[in-house]
XYZ file of C-alpha atoms in Angstrom:
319
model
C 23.477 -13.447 1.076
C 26.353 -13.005 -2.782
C 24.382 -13.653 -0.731
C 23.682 -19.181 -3.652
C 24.842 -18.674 -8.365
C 24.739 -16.069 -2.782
C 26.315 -13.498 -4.233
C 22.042 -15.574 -0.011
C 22.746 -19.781 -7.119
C 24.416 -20.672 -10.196
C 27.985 -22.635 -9.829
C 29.202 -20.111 -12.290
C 27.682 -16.390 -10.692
C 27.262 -15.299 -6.746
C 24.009 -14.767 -0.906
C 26.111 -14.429 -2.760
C 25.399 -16.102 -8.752
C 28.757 -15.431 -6.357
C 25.878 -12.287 -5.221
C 24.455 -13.810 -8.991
C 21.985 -15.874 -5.777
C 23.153 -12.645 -2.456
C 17.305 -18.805 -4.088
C 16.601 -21.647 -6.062
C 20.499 -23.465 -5.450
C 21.158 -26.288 -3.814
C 20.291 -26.429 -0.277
C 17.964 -23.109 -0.895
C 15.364 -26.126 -1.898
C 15.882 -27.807 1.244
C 12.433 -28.641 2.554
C 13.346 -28.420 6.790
C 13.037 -24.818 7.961
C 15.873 -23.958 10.744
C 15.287 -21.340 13.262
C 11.712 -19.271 12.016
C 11.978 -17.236 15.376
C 9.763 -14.073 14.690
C 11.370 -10.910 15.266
C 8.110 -8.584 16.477
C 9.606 -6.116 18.409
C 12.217 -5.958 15.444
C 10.151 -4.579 12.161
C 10.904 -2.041 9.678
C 8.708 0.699 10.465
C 6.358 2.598 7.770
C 3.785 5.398 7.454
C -0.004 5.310 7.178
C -1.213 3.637 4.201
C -3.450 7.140 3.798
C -0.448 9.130 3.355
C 2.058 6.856 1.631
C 2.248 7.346 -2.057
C 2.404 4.141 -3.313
C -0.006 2.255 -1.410
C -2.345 1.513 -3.960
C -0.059 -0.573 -5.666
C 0.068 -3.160 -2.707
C -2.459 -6.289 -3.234
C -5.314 -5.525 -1.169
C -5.003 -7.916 1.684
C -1.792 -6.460 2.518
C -2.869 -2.785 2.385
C -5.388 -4.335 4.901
C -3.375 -5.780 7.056
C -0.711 -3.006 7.046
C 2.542 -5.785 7.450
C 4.874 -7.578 5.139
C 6.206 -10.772 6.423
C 9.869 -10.732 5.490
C 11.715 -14.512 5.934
C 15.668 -13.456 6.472
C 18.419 -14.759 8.127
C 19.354 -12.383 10.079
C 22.276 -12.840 10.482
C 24.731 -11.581 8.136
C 26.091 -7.865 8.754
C 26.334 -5.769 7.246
C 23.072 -6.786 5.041
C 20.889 -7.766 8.279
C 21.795 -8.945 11.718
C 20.962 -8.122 15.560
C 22.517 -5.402 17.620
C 23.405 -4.984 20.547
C 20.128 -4.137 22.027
C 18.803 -6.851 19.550
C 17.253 -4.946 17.089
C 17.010 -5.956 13.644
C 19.555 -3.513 11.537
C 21.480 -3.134 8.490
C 20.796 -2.574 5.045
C 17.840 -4.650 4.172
C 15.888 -3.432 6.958
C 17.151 0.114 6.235
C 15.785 -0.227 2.544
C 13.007 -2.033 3.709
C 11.616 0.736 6.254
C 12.071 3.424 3.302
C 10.192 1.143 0.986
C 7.366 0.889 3.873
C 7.503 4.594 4.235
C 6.203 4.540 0.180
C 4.028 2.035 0.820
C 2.297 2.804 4.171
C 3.050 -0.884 5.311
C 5.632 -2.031 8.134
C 8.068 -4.537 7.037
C 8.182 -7.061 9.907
C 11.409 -9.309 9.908
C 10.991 -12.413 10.510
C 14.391 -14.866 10.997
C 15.264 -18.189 9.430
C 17.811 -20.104 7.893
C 19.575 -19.111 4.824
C 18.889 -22.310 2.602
C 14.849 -22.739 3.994
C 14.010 -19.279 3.026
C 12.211 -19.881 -0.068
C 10.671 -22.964 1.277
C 9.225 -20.650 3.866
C 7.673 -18.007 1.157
C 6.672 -21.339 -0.877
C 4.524 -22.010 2.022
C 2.916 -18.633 3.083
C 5.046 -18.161 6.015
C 6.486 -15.054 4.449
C 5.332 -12.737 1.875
C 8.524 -12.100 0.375
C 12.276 -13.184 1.441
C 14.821 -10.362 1.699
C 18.419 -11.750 2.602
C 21.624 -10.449 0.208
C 19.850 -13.012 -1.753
C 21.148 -13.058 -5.259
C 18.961 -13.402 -8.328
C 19.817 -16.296 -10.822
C 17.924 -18.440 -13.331
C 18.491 -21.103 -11.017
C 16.162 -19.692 -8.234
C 13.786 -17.751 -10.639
C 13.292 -21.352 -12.519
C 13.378 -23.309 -9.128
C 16.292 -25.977 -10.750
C 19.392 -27.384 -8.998
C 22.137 -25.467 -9.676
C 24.364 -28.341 -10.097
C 22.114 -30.734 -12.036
C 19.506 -28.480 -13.759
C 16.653 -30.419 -12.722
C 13.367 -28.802 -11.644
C 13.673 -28.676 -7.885
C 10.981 -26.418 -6.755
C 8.581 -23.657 -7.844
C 10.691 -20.331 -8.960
C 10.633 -16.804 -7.651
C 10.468 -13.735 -9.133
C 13.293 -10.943 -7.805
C 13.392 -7.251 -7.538
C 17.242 -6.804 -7.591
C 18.302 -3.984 -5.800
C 22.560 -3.854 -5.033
C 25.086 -5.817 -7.066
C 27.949 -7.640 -5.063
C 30.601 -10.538 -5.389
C 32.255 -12.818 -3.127
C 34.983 -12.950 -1.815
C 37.788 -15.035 -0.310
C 38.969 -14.582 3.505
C 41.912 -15.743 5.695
C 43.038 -15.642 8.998
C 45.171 -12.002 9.264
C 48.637 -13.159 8.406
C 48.153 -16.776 7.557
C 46.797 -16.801 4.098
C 48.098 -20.432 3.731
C 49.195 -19.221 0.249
C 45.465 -18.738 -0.924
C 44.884 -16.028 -3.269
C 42.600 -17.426 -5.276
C 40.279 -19.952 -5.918
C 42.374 -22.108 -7.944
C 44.793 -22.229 -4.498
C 41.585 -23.895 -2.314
C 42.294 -27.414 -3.588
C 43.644 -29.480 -0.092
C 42.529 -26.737 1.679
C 39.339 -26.061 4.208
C 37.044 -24.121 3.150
C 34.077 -22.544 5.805
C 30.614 -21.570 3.829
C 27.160 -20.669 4.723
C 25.157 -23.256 3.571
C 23.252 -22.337 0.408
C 25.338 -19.907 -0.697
C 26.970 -18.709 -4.218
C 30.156 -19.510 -1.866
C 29.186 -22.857 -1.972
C 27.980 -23.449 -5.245
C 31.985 -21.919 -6.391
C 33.172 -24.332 -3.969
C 31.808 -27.238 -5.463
C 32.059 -25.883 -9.371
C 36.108 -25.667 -8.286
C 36.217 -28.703 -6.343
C 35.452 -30.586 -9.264
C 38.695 -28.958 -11.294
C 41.212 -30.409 -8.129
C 43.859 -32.785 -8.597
C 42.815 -36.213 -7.732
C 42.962 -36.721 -3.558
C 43.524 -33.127 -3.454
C 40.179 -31.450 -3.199
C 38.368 -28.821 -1.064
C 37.432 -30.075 2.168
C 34.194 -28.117 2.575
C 32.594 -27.034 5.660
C 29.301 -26.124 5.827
C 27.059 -23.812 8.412
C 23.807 -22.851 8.990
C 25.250 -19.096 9.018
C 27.881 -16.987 8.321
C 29.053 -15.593 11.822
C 29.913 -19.742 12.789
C 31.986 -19.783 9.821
C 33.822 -16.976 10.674
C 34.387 -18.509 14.067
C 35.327 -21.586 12.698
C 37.832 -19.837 11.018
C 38.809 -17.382 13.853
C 39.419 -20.589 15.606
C 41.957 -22.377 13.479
C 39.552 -24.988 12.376
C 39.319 -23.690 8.689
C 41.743 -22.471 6.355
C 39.675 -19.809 4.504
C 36.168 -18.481 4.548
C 33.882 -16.933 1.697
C 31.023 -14.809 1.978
C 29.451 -11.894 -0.536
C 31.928 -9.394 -0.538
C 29.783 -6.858 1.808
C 30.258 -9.063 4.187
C 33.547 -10.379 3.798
C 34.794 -6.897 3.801
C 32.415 -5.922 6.968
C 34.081 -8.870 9.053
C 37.355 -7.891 8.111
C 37.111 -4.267 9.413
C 35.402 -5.582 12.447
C 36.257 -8.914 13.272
C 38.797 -8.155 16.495
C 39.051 -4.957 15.987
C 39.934 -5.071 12.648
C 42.857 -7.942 13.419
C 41.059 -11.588 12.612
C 40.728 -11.707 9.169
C 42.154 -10.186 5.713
C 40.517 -10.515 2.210
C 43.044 -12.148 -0.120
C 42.321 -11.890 -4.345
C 39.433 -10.379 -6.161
C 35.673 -10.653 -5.738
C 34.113 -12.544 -8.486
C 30.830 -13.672 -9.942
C 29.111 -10.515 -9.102
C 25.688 -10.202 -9.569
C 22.318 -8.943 -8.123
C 21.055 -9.194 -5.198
C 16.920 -9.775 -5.170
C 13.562 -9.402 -3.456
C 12.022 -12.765 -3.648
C 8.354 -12.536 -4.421
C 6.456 -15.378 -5.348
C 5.301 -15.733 -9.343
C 1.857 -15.587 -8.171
C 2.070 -12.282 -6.749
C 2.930 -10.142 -9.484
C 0.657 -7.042 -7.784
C 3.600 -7.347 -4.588
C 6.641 -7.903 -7.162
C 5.204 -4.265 -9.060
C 4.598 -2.540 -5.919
C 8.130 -3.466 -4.193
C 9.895 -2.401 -7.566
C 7.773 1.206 -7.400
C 9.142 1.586 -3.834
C 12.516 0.905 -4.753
C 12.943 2.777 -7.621
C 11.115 5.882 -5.493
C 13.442 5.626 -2.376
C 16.428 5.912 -5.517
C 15.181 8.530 -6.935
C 14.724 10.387 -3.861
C 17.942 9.878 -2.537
C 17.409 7.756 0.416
C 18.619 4.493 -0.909
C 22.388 5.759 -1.625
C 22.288 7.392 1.773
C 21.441 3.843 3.452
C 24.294 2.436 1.091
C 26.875 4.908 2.167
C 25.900 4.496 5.514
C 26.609 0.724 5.548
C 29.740 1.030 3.431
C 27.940 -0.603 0.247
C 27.638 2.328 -2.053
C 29.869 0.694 -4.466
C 26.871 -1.460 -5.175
C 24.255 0.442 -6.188
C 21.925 0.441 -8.828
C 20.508 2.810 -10.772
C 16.871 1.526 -11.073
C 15.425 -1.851 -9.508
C 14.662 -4.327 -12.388
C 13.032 -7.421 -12.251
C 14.494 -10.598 -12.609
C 17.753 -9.672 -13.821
C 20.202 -12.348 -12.461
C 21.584 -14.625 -15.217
């Protein structure tokens, strides 16, 4: 979530910052946890850690216990959500069970609210948090995107895709928006936590007086998509993967339309916590095998995201 500063914050980057997130921002500090419902029957599967290649690299208790606790909310396609059958897919969980494959560790998915993500990893619910989260000084310093202040503990990222985000209407009733200069008196539905938020607010503040964005906020992004299905919002915004997933989707392809540009784009991240520098190294060796080998552009393709990739997973690279 581009991804909050998403793309999953800065005001200024995107889940999704706008993302560069694609946290931590905001309401990513929150300290309530939403819905932590564990997904068991839903993990990313992996190899023996006696054949992987990488599993060496893992901290030991891990090896040992053969599972990575992922926090995600999964709920955001085409980056991770439920199928029909209910079965954790999309393009984390893709990555995530070729990483395990390089590992020799199963990468179990475990679901909960966008903003209370890093409060879960904070408090050893998860081992890492993998959500179109995007990677920004704000989350890897733990400040408040808005007032700089020290919020939280930081994160450490291992960014993986780049995305932006993006602006969507109702199909044929763009109310004039094309930008998002043309927000102010207008309603706005936003995940809560997002990049998409954080630019709301950042261009809130530039309105006319008694004109200004009336933001709506949601635990997730498919109930602001109904919201604005319904007639109840004017626009929506969302990292541009899955702005431009809804829109081919969404009806059949005849709810919404994407009007202007994507902006703010920046990386989306693996949050690790600063302790565990031993996970950070090992996730980054997984990634940067599964690009090397060719998996990770075939998962991208396969999800429409290939104009995201990356050429090597760095860490911390959000701005």
């Amino acid at each position: 979530m581009t991804a909050s500063s998403t793309r999953r914050t800065t005001a200024a980057r995107s889940r999704c910052a706008a993302v560069s997130a694609i946290a931590v921002a905001g309401a990513l500090l929150l300290t309530g946890c939403g819905d932590q419902t564990k997904n068991s029957d839903n993990s990313s599967g992996s190899s023996s850690a006696a054949s992987a290649p990488l599993a060496d690299k893992l901290p030991a208790d891990i090896r040992a216990k053969g599972v990575i606790r992922v926090g995600s909310d999964i709920a955001y396609p085409p980056v991770e959500f439920k199928d029909e059958s209910g079965k954790v897919v999309g393009i984390d969980p893709d990555l995530a069970d070729a990483m395990g494959k390089q590992l020799g560790v199963t990468f179990q998915f475990e679901n909960g609210t966008f903003d209370a993500l890093l409060t879960g990893l904070r408090s050893n619910r998860y081992d890492i948090a993998m959500s179109a989260m995007t990677d920004n000084k704000s989350r890897q310093e733990g400040l408040d995107p808005e007032t700089g202040k020290k919020v939280g503990e930081g994160v450490d990222f291992v960014d993986y895709m780049v995305a932006g985000v993006s602006i969507y209407t109702r199909k044929g009733d763009t109310k004039g928006i094309t930008g998002w200069a043309d927000l102010c008196g207008k309603k706005l539905a936003v995940q809560r936590g997002t990049v998409s938020e954080d630019l709301a607010k950042a261009e809130a503040k530039k309105c006319p007086k008694g004109k200004t964005i009336a933001l709506q906020r949601f635990d997730d992004d498919q109930q602001a998509q109904t919201r604005l299905r319904s007639g109840g919002a004017d626009a929506a915004s969302s990292d541009f993967p899955v702005a431009a997933y809804a829109v081919k989707t969404s009806g059949g392809g005849k709810d919404f339309e994407i009007v202007g540009e994507q902006v703010d784009s920046a990386p989306y991240g693996i949050a690790v916590s600063k302790k565990n520098t031993q996970l950070r190294d090992a996730l980054q060796a997984a990634m940067n095998a599964i690009i090397q080998n060719g998996e990770y552009q075939k998962i991208l393709e396969k999800w429409g995201a290939q104009d995201g990739a990356v050429k090597e997973a760095v860490i911390n690279g959000g701005k």
